[in-house]
Short mmCIF file of C-alpha atoms in Angstrom, two decimals:
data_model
loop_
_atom_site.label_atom_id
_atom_site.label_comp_id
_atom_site.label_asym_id
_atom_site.label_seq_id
_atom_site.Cartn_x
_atom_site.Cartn_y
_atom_site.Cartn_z
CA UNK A 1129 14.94 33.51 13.40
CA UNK A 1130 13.18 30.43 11.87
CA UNK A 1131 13.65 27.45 9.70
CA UNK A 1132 11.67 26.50 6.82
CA UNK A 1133 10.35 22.78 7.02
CA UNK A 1134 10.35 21.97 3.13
CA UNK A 1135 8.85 18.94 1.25
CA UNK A 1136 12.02 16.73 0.35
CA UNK A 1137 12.89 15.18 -3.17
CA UNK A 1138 11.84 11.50 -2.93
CA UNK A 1139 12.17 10.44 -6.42
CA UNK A 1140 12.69 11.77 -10.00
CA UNK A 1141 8.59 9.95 -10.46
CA UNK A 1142 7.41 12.17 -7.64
CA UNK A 1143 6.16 15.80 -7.97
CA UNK A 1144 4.13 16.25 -5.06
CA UNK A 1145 2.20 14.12 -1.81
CA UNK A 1146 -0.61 15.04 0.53
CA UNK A 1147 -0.15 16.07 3.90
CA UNK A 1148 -2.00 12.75 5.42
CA UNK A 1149 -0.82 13.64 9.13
CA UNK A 1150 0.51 15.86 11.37
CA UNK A 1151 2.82 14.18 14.10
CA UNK A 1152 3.22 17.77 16.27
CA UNK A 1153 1.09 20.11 17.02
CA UNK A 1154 0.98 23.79 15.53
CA UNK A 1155 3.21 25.38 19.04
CA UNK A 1156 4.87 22.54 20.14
CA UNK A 1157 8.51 22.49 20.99
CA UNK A 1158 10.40 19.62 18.64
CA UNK A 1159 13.94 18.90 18.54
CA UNK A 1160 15.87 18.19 15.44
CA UNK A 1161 15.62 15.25 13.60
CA UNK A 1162 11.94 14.42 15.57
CA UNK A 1163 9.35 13.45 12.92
CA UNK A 1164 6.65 16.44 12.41
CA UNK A 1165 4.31 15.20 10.00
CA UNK A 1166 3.38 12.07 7.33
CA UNK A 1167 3.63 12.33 3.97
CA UNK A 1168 1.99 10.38 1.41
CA UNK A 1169 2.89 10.24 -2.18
CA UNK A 1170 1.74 8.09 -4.90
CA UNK A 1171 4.61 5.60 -4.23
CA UNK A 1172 5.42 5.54 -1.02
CA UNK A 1173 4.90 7.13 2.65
CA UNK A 1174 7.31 8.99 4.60
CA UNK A 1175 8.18 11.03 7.63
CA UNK A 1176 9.40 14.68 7.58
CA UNK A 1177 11.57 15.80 10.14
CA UNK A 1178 12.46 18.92 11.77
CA UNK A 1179 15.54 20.63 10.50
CA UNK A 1180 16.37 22.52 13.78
CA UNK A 1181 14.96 23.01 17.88
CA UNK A 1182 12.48 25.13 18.23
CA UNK A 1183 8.75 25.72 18.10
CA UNK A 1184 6.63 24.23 15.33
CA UNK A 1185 4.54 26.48 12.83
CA UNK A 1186 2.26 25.01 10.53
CA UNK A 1187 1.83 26.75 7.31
CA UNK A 1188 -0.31 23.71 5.30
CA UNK A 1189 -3.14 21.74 6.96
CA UNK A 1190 -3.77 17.80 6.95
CA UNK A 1191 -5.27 16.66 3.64
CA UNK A 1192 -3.32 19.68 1.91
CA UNK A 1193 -1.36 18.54 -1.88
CA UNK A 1194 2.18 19.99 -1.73
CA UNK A 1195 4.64 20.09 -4.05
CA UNK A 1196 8.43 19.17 -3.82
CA UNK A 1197 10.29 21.72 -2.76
CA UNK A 1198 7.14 23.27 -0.75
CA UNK A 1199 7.22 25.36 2.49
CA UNK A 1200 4.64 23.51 4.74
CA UNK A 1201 5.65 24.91 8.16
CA UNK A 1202 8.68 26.24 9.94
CA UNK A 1203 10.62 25.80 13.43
CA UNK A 1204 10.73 29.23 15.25
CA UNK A 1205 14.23 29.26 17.49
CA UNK A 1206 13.18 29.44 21.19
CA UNK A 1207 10.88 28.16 23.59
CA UNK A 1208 11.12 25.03 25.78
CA UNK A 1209 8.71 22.04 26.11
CA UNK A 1210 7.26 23.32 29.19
CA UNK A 1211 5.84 26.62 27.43
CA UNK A 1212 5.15 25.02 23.94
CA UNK A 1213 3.02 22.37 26.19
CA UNK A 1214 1.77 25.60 28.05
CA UNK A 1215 0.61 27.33 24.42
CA UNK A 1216 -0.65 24.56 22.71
CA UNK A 1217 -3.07 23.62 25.44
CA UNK A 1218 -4.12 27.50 25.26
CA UNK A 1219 -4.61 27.63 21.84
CA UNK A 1220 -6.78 24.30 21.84
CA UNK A 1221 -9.21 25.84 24.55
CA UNK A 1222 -8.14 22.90 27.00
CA UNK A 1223 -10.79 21.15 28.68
CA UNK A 1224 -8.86 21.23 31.59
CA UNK A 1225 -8.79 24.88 32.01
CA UNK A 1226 -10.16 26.33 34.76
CA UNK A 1227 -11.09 29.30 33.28
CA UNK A 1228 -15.22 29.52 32.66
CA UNK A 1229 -15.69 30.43 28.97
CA UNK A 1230 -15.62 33.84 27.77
CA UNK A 1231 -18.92 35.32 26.74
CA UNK A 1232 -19.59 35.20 22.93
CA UNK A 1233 -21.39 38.51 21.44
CA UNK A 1234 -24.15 36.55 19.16
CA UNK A 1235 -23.86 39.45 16.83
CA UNK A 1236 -20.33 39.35 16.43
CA UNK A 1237 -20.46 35.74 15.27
CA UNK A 1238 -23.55 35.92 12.97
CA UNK A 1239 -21.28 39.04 11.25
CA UNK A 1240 -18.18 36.42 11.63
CA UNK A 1241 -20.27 33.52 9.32
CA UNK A 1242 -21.48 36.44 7.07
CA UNK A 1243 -18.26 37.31 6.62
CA UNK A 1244 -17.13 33.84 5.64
CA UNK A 1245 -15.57 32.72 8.54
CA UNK A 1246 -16.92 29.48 10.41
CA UNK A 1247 -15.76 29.17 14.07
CA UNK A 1248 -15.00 25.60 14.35
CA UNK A 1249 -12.33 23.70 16.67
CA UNK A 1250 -9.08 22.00 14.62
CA UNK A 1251 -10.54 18.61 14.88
CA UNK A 1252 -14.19 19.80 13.63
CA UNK A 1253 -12.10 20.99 10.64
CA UNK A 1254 -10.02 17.73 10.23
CA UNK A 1255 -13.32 16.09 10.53
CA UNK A 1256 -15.05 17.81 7.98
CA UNK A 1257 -12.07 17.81 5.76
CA UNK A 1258 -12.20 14.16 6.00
CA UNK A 1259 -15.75 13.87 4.93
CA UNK A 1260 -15.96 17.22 2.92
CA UNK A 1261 -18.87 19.08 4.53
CA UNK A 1262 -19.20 22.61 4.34
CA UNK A 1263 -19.17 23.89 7.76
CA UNK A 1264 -21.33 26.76 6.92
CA UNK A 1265 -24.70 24.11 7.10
CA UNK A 1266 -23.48 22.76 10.31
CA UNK A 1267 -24.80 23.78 13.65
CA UNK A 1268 -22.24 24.59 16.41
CA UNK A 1269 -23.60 23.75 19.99
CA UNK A 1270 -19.82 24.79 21.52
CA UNK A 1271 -19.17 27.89 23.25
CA UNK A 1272 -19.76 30.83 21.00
CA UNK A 1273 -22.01 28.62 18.49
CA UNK A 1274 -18.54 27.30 17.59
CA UNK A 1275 -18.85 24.07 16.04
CA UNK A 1276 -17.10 20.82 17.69
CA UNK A 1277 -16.16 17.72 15.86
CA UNK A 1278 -19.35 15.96 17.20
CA UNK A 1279 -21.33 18.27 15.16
CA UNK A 1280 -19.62 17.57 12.47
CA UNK A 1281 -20.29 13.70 12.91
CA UNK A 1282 -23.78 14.39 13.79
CA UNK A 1283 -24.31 16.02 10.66
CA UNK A 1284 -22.34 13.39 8.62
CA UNK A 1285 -25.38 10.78 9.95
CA UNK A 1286 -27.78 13.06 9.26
CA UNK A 1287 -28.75 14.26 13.16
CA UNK A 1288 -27.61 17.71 12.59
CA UNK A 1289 -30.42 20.00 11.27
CA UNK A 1290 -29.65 22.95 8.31
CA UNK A 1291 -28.76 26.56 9.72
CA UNK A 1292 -32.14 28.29 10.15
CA UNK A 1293 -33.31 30.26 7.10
CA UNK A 1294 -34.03 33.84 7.32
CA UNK A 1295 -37.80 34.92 8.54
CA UNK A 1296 -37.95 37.79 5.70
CA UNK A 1297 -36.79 34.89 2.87
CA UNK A 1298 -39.07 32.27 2.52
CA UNK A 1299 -36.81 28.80 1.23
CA UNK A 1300 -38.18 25.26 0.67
CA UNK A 1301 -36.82 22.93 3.66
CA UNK A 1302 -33.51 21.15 2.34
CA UNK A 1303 -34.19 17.22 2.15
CA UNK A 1304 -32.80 15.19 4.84
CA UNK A 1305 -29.01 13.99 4.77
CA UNK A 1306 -29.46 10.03 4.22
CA UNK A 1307 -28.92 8.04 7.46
CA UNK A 1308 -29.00 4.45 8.47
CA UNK A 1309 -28.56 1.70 5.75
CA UNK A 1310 -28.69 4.25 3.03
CA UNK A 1311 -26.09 6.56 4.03
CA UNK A 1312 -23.57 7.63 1.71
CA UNK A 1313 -19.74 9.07 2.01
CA UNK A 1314 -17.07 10.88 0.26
CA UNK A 1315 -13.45 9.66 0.71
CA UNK A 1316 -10.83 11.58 -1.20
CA UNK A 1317 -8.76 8.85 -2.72
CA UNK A 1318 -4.99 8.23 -1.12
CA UNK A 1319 -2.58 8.81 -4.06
CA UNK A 1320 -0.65 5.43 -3.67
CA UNK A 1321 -4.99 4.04 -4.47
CA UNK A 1322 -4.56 6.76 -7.38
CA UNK A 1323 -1.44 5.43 -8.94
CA UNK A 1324 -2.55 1.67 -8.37
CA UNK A 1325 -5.59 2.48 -10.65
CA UNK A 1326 -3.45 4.55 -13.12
CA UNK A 1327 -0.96 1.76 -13.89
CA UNK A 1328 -4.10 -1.13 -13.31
CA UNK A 1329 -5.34 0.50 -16.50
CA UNK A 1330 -2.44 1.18 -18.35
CA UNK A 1331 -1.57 -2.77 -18.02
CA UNK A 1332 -4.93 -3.24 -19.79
CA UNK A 1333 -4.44 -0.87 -22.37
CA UNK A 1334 -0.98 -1.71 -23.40
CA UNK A 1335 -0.27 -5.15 -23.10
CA UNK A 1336 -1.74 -7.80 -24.87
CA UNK A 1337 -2.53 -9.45 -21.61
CA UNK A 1338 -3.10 -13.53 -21.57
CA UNK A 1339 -3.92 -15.96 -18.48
CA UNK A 1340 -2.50 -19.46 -18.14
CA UNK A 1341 -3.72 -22.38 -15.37
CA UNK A 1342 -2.39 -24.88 -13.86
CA UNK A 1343 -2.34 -26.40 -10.29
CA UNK A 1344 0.12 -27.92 -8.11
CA UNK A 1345 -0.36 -30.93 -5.67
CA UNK A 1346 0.74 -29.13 -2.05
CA UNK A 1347 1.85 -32.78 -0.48
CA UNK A 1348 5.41 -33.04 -0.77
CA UNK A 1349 6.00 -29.57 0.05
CA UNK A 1350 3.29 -29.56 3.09
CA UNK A 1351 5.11 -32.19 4.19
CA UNK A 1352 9.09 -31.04 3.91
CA UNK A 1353 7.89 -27.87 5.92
CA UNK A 1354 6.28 -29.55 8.56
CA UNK A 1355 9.20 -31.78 9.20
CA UNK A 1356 11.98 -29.22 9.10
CA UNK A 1357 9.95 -25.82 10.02
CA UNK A 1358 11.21 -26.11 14.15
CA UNK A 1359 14.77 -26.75 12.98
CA UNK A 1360 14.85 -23.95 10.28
CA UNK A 1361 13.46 -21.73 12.50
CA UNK A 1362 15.74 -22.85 15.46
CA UNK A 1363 19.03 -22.05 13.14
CA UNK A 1364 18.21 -19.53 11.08
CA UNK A 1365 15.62 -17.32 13.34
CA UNK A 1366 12.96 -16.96 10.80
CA UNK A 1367 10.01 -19.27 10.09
CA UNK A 1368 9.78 -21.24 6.71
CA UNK A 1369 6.78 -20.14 4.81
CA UNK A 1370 5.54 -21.61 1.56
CA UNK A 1371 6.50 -18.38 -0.44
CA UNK A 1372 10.27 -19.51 -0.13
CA UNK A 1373 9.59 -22.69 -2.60
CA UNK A 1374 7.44 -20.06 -4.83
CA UNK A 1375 10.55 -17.39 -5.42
CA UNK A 1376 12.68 -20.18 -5.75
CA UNK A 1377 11.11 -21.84 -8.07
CA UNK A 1378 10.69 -18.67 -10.16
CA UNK A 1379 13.68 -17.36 -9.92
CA UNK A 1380 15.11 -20.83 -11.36
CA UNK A 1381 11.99 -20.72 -14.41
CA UNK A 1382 13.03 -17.34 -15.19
CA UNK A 1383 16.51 -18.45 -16.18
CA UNK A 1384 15.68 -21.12 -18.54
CA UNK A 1385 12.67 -18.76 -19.95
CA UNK A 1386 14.45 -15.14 -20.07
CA UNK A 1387 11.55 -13.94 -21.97
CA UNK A 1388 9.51 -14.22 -19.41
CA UNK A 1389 11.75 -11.86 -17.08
CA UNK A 1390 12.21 -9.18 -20.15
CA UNK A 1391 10.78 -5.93 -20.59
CA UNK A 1392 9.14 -4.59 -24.01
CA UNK A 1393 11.69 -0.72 -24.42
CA UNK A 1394 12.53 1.09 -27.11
CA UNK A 1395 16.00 1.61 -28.43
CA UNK A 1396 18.22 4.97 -29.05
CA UNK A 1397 16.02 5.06 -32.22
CA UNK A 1398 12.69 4.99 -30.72
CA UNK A 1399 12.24 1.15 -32.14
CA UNK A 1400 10.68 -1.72 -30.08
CA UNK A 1401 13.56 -3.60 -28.20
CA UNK A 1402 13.29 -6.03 -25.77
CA UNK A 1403 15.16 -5.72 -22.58
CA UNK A 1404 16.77 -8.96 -20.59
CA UNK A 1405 18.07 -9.39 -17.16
CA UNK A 1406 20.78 -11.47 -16.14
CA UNK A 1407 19.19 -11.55 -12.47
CA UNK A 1408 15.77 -12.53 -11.45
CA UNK A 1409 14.39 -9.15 -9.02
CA UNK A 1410 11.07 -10.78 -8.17
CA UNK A 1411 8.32 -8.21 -6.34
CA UNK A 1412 6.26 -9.59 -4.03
CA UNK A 1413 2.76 -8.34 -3.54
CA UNK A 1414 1.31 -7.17 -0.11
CA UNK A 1415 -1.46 -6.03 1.17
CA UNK A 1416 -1.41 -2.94 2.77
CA UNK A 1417 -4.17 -0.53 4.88
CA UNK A 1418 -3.81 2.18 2.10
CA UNK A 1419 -3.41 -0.60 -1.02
CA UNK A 1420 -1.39 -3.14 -2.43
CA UNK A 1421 2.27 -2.46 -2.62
CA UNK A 1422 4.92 -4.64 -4.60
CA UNK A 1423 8.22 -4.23 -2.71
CA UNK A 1424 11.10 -5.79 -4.55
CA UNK A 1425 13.63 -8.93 -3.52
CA UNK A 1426 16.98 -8.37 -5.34
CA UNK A 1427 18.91 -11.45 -6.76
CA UNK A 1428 16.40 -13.85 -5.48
CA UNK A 1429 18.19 -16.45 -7.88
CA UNK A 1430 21.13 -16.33 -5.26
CA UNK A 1431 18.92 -16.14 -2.16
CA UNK A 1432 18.38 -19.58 -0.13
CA UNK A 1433 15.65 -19.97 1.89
CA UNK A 1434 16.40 -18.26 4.55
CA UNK A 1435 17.29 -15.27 3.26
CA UNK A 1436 13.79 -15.20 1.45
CA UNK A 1437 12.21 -15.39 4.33
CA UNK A 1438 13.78 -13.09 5.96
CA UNK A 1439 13.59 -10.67 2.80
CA UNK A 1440 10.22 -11.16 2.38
CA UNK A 1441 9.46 -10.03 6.67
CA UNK A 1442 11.15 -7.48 6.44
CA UNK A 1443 9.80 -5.81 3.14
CA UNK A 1444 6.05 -6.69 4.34
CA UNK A 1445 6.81 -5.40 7.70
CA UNK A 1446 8.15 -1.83 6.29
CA UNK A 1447 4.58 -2.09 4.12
CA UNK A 1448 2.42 -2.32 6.33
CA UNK A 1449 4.10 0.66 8.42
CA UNK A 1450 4.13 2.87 5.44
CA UNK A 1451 8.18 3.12 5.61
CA UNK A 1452 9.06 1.38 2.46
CA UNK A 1453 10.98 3.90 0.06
CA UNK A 1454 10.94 3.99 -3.54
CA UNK A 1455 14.07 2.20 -4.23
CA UNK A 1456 12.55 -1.08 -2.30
CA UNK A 1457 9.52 -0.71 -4.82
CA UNK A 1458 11.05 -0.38 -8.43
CA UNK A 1459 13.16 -2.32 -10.80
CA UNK A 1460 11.25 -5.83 -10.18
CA UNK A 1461 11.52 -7.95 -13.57
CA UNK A 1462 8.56 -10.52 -12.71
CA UNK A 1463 5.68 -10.54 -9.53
CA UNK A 1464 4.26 -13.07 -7.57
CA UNK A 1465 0.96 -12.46 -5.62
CA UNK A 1466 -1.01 -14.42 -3.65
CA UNK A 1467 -4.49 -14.37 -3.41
CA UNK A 1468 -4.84 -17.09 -1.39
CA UNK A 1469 -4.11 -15.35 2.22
CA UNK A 1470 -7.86 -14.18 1.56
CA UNK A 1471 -9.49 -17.20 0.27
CA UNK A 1472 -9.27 -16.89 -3.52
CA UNK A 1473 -9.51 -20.19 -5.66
CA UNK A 1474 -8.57 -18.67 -8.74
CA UNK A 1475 -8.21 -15.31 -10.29
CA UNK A 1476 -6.72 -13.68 -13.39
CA UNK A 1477 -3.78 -10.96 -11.80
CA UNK A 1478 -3.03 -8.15 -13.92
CA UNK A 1479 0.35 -7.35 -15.06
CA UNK A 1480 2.87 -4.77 -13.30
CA UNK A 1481 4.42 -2.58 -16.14
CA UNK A 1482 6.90 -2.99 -17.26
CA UNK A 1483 7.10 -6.64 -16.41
CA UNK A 1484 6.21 -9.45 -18.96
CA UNK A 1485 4.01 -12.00 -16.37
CA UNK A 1486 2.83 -12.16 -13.00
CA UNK A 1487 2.52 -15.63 -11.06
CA UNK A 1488 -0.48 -15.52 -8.91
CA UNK A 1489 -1.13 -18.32 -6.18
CA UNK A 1490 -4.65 -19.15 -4.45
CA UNK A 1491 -5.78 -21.19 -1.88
CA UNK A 1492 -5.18 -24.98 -0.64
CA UNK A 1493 -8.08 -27.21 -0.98
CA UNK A 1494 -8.00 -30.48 -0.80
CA UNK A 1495 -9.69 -32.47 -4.07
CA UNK A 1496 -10.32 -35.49 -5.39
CA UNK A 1497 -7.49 -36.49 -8.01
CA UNK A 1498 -5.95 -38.96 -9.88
CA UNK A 1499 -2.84 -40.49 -7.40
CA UNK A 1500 0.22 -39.78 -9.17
CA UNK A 1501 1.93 -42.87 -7.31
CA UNK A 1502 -1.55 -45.20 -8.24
CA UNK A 1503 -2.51 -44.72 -11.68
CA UNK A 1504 -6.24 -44.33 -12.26
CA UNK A 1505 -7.24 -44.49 -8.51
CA UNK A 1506 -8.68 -41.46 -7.12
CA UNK A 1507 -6.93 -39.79 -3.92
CA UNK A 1508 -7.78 -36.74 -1.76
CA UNK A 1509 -4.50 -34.07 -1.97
CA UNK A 1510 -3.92 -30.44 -1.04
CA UNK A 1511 -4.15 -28.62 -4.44
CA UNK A 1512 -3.77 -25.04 -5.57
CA UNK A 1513 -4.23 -23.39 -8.47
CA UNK A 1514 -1.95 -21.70 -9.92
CA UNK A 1515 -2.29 -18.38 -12.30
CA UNK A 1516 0.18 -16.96 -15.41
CA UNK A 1517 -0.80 -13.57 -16.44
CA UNK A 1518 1.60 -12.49 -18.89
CA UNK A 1519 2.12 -10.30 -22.13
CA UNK A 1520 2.09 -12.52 -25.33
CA UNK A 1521 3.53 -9.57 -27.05
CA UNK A 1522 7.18 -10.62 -25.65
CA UNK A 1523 6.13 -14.38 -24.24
CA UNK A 1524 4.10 -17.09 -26.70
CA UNK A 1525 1.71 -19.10 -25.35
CA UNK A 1526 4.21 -22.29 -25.35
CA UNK A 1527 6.88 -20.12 -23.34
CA UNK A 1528 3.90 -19.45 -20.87
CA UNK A 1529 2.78 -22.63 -20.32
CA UNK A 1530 6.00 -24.58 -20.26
CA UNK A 1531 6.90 -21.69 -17.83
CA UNK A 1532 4.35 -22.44 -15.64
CA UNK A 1533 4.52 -26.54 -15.68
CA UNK A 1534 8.52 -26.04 -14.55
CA UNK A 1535 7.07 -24.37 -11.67
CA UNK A 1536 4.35 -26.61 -10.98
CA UNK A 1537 7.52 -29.75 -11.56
CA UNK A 1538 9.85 -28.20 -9.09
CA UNK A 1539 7.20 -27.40 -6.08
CA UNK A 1540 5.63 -31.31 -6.93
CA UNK A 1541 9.30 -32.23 -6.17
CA UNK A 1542 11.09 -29.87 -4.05
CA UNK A 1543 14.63 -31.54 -4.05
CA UNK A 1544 14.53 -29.99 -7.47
CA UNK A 1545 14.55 -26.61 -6.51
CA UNK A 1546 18.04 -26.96 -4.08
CA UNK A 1547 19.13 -28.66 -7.28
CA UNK A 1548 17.80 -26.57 -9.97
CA UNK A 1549 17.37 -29.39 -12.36
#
């Protein structure tokens, strides 16, 4: 008797997701509930778990596209740890055997190539996947001529030389496989990469997208964080970051400029509408090893501080460890991103459909300004600039830019923020 291990419904958005990873291998014992393999979908990344005990049966391989509702393995009732531990080391051709190799009949093999199949270990196969090389050109040096996943790599820089021709067919010799500095790969790209390009370029193409500058003297805040940051940190266990003042100060913008945190919809009769929120969901972007996800805070305008931080941990945390779900990532009305973790000074961020703007921050440098409390003397201050992409389809140009100077007011003079005047 076995159970079927089927690709779950993640979201309504989500057809299918590529096998990225296997977490057991093909004979192991698992217990319910244990995580099997990784999924990765265009939104998010998850873990599939076995649905009963028993021994694990692949029936998909890593790098495979499966639909929902797909049968990618199965759990086979029986077996212990002990055996499953017992097989799988079999079936891998443990190192630590010590049984000496079988003997390999070279004219079975050459008939087992001609016949299409390629004797290669798992990970020569995940390897090649990886880097899609056709194991039919690549030279096995294991037992058996069976290729090993250094052959695979050898062949990927180049060191590996073509299968020898034929004597009775004279060829041309094949041109060397670049190496060194001129070397060249093929990645297939993640799906979450796939969908950040697909809604990139929709942005472009339907929005008519507009940038706004400003920048915003650092001092006062700088200043208010360094005094209080041990004490806030002391009470409320979380550290105060400079984001806080940003989603506060947004959240309180997007209230006295609702346009700014609309959609552009259509109506029951297929006619442009616009579509306001009575809350301020605010996605913040991070940067993740697989691409840049926007995970979502909810009510922000009701959040203090601390509870931004904290929101804002948590959510990049979950990123960067893939476990974010889909509900955590839709339904923001407005995004802030900040370029400055990496050193940009100014950049033009691209909308997030269906969103109206997107606030981007940059980096701290301190310049030579006028000082606002001595008129026409220069002074050095922390400055940043700051960036308004947003669509003047729903927001004017005034909207924008008064938009952005109330943020630029409120982080020049943070008691406005608690006081949202």
């Amino acid at each position: 008797m076995s159970t079927d291990i089927l690709i779950p419904t993640v979201g309504e958005s989500v057809a299918s997701g590529v096998i990225s990873k296997w977490l057991k291998a093909d004979g192991a014992f698992v217990k319910r509930d244990e995580a099997v393999l990784e999924l990765e979908t265009d939104k998010v990344n998850m873990e599939i778990v076995a649905p009963a005990d028993g021994i694990l049966r692949h029936a998909a391989k890593e790098g495979d596209t499966v639909n929902v509702g797909a049968v990618v393995g199965r759990m086979e009732a029986g077996g212990s740890p002990a055996a499953s531990a017992a097989s799988v080391a079999s079936e891998s051709g443990s190192a630590t055997s010590v049984l000496a190799p079988p003997a390999v009949d070279t004219v079975k093999t050459s008939d087992q190539a001609a016949n299409g199949e390629i004797r290669a270990t798992p990970l020569a196969k995940k390897v090649a996947a990886e880097h899609g090389v056709d194991l039919s050109k690549v030279s096995g040096t294991g037992a058996g001529h069976r290729v090993r996943e250094q052959d695979v790599i050898d062949f990927v820089k180049g060191k590996s030389p073509a299968p020898a021709a034929a004597a009775s067919t004279p060829t041309k010799a094949p041109a060397p496989a670049p190496s060194g500095p001129r070397a060249t790969t093929i990645e297939r790209m993640p799906p979450i990469r796939q969908r950040i390009a697909q809604r990139l370029v929709e942005a472009q193409h339907t929005a008519a997208m507009l940038t706004t500058f400003n920048e915003v003297d650092m001092t006062r805040i700088m200043a208010l964080r360094a005094k209080y940051k041990e004490s806030f940190e002391k009470k409320h266990g979380i550290g105060l970051g400079f984001m806080s003042f940003f989603v506060k100060a947004a959240a309180n913008a997007l209230v006295e400029f609702p346009m700014v945190n609309a959609y552009m919809v259509k109506d029951a009769e297929g006619h442009p509408a616009v579509q306001k929120h009575a809350y301020a969901d605010i996605a913040i972007a991070v940067s993740t090893p697989k691409g840049l996800v926007v995970p979502v805070l909810r009510n922000a305008e009701r959040m203090s501080f601390a509870e931004v931080e904290s929101g804002i941990k948590e959510l990049a945390t979950k990123a960067r460890d893939g476990k974010l779900t889909l509900e955590e990532m839709q339904g923001g009305t407005f995004t802030i991103t900040n370029g400055g973790v990496f050193g940009s000074l100014m950049s033009t961020p691209i909308l997030n459909p269906p969103q109206s703007a997107i606030l981007g921050m940059h980096a701290t440098k301190n310049r030579a300004v006028e000082d606002p409390d001595k008129p026409g003397q220069v002074a050095i201050r922390p400055m940043m600039y700051l960036a308004l992409s947003y669509d003047h389809r729903m927001v004017d140009g005034e909207g924008a830019v008064r938009f952005l100077v109330r943020i630029k007011d409120q982080l020049e003079n943070p008691e406005r923020i608690l006081l949202e005047v």
